[in-house]
Coordinates of C-alpha atoms in Angstrom, one line a residue:
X239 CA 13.5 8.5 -12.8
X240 CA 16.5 8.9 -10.9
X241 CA 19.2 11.6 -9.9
X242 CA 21.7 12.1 -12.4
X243 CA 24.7 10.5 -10.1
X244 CA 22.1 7.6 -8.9
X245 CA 21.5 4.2 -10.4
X246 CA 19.6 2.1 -10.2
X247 CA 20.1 -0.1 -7.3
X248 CA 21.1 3.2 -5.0
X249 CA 17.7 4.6 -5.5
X250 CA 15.8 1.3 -4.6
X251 CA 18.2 0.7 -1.3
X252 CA 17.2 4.2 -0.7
X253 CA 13.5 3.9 -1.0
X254 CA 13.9 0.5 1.3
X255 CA 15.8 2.2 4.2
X256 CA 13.3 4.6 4.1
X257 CA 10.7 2.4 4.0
X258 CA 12.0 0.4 6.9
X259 CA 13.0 4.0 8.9
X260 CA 9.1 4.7 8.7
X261 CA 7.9 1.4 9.7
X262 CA 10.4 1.8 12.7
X263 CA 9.4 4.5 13.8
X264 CA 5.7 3.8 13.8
X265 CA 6.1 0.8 15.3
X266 CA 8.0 2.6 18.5
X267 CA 4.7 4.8 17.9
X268 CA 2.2 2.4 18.2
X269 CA 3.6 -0.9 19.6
X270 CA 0.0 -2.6 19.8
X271 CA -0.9 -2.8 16.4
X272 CA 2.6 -3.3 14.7
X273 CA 5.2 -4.8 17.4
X274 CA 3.4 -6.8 19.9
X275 CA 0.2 -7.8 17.2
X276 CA -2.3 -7.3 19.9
X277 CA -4.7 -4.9 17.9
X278 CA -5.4 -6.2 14.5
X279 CA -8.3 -3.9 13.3
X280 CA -10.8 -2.1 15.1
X281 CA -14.6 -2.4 14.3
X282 CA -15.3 0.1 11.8
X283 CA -15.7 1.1 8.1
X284 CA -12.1 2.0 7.2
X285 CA -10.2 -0.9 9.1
X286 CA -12.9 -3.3 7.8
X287 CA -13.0 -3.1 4.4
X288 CA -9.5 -4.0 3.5
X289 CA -9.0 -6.5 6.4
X290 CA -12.1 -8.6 4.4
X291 CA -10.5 -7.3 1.0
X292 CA -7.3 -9.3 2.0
X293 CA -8.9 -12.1 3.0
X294 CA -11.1 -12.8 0.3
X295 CA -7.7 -12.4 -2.1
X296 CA -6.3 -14.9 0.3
X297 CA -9.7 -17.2 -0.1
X298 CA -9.2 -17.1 -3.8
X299 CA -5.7 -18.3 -3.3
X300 CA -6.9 -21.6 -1.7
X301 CA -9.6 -21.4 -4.3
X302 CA -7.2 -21.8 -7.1
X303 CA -7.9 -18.3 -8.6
X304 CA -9.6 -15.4 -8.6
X305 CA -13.3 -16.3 -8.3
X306 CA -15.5 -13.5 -10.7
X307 CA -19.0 -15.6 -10.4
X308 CA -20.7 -16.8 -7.5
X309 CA -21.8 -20.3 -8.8
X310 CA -24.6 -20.6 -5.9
X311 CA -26.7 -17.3 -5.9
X312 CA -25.6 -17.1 -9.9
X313 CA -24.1 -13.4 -9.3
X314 CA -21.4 -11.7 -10.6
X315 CA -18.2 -10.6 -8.1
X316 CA -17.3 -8.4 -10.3
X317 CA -19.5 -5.4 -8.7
X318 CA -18.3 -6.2 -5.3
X319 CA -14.8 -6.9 -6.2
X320 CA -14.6 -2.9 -7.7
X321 CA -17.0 -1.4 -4.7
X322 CA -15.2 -2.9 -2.1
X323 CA -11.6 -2.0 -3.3
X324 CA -10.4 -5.4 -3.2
X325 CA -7.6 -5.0 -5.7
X326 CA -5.7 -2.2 -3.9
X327 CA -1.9 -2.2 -4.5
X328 CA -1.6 -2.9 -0.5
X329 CA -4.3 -5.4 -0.8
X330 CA -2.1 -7.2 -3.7
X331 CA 0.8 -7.1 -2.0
X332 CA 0.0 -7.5 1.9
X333 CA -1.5 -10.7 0.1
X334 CA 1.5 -11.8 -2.2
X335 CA 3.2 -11.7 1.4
X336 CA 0.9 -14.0 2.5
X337 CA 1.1 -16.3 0.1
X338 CA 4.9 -16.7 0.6
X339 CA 5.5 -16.3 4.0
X340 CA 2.6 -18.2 5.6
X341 CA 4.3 -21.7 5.3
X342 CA 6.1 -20.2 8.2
X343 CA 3.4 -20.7 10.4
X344 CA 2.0 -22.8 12.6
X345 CA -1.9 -22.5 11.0
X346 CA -3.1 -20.2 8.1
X347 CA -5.2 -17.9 10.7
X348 CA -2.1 -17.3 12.5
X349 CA -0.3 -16.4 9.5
X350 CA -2.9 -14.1 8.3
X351 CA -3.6 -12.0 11.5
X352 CA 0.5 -11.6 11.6
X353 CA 1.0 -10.8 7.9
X354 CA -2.4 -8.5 8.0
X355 CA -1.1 -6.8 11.0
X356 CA 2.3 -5.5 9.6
X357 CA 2.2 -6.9 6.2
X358 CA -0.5 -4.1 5.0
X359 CA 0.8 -0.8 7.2
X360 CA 4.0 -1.4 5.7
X361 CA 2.7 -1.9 1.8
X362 CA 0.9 1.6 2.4
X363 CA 4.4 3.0 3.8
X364 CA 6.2 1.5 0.8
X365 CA 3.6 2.5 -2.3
X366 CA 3.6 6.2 -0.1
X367 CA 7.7 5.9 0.0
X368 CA 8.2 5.2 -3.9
X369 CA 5.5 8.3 -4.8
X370 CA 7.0 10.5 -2.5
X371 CA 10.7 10.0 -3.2
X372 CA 9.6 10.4 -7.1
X373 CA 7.9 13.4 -6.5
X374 CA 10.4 14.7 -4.5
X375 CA 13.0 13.8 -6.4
X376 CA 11.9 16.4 -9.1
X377 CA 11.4 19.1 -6.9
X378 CA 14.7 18.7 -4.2
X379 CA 18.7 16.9 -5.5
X380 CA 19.1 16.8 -1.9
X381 CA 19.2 13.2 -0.7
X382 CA 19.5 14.2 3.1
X383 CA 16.5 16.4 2.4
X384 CA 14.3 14.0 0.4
X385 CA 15.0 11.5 3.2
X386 CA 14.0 13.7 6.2
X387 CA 10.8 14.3 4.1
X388 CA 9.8 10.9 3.2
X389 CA 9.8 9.9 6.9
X390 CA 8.3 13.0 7.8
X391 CA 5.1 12.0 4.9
X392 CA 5.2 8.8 6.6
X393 CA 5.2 9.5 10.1
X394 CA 3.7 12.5 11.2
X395 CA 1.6 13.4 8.4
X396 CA -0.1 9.5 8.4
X397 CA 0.1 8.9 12.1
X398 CA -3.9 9.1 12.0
X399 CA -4.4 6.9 9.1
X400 CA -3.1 4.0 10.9
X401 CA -6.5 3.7 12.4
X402 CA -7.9 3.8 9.4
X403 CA -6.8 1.4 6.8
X404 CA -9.2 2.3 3.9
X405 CA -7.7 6.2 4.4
X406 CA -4.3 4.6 4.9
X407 CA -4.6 2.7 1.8
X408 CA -6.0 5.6 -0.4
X409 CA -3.9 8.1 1.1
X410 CA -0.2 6.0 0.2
X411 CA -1.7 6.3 -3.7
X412 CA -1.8 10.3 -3.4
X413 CA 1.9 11.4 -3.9
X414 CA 2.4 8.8 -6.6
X415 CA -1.2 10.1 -8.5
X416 CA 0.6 13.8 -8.1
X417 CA 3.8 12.4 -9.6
X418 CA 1.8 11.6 -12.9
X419 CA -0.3 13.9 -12.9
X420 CA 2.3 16.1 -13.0
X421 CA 4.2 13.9 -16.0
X422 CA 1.2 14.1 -17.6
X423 CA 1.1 17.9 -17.9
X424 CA 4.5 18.5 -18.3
X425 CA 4.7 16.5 -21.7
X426 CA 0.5 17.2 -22.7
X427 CA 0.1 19.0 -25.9
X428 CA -3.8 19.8 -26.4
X429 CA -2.9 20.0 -29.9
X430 CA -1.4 15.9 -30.2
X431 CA -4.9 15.3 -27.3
X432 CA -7.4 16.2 -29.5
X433 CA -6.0 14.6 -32.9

């Protein structure tokens, strides 16, 4: 998991600065959506599917639970629940920020606009952060390197996705899916697969 002359704790302050270096620098980037909170999502497909995924996580919060049946219409939410992408890691977490931080505020709608508008961008910087620093971490034992990179994956190469959260979502998942992927091949025996 780590560099031989890392622990613990150095690797997750590590993956936090980065973190917090990206978010930085996209904020300087674009001011309206994560600084100044004036663009929240546009009105399209891939900003609003996991705007409404949040707040429907946020709705089964005040609910008292995750809600799976609709008692009125007699449906299941399961169906929607897996179309729709609700339970995202960003989702999850943009909403477990949520949950703690909105006592903070003045009204719940103010809290969710505020925590939706920086809350999920960084979540998809973070999950994109931890993936990349693993997979780099196998290929480069340069630090100074593995840093440069990791803003560089979140910066530059994502600057569109921030547009698009569905992309922006799906896309933070793709260097941690290549990390195990490539565990996966590394230790597979078709031998111990098949029986």
């Amino acid at each position: 998991f780590l560099h031989p002359h890392q622990n613990g704790l150095t690797a997750i302050a590590f993956i936090l600065i980065s973190t917090l270096s990206s978010l930085i620098i996209m904020g300087l980037v674009f001011p309206d959506l994560l600084i100044h909170l004036k663009m929240v999502f546009v009105h399209q497909h891939d900003t609003e599917i996991p705007y409404e995924g949040v707040f429907a996580l946020v709705s089964h919060y005040y609910q008292g639970g995750i809600q799976l049946w609709n008692r009125f219409d007699q449906s299941s939410y399961g169906f929607f629940h897996i179309t729709a992408g609700l339970y995202t890691l960003a989702n999850l977490m943009t909403t477990i920020a949520y949950i703690f931080i909105s006592p903070f505020f003045d009204s719940p709608s103010q809290a969710f606009q505020s925590i939706h508008s920086v809350g999920f961008h960084a979540a998809a910087i973070f999950i994109r952060t931890v993936g990349g620093y693993l997979l780099l971490r196998r290929l480069c034992a340069n630090p100074l390197i593995i840093f440069i990179s990791l803003i560089y994956l979140n910066t530059l190469l994502s600057s569109e996705h921030y547009l698009g959260y569905v992309v922006n979502s799906y896309y933070s998942m793709l260097p941690l899916l290549v990390y195990f992927i490539l565990r996966f091949f590394e230790s597979f025996r078709l031998k111990e697969f098949l029986g």
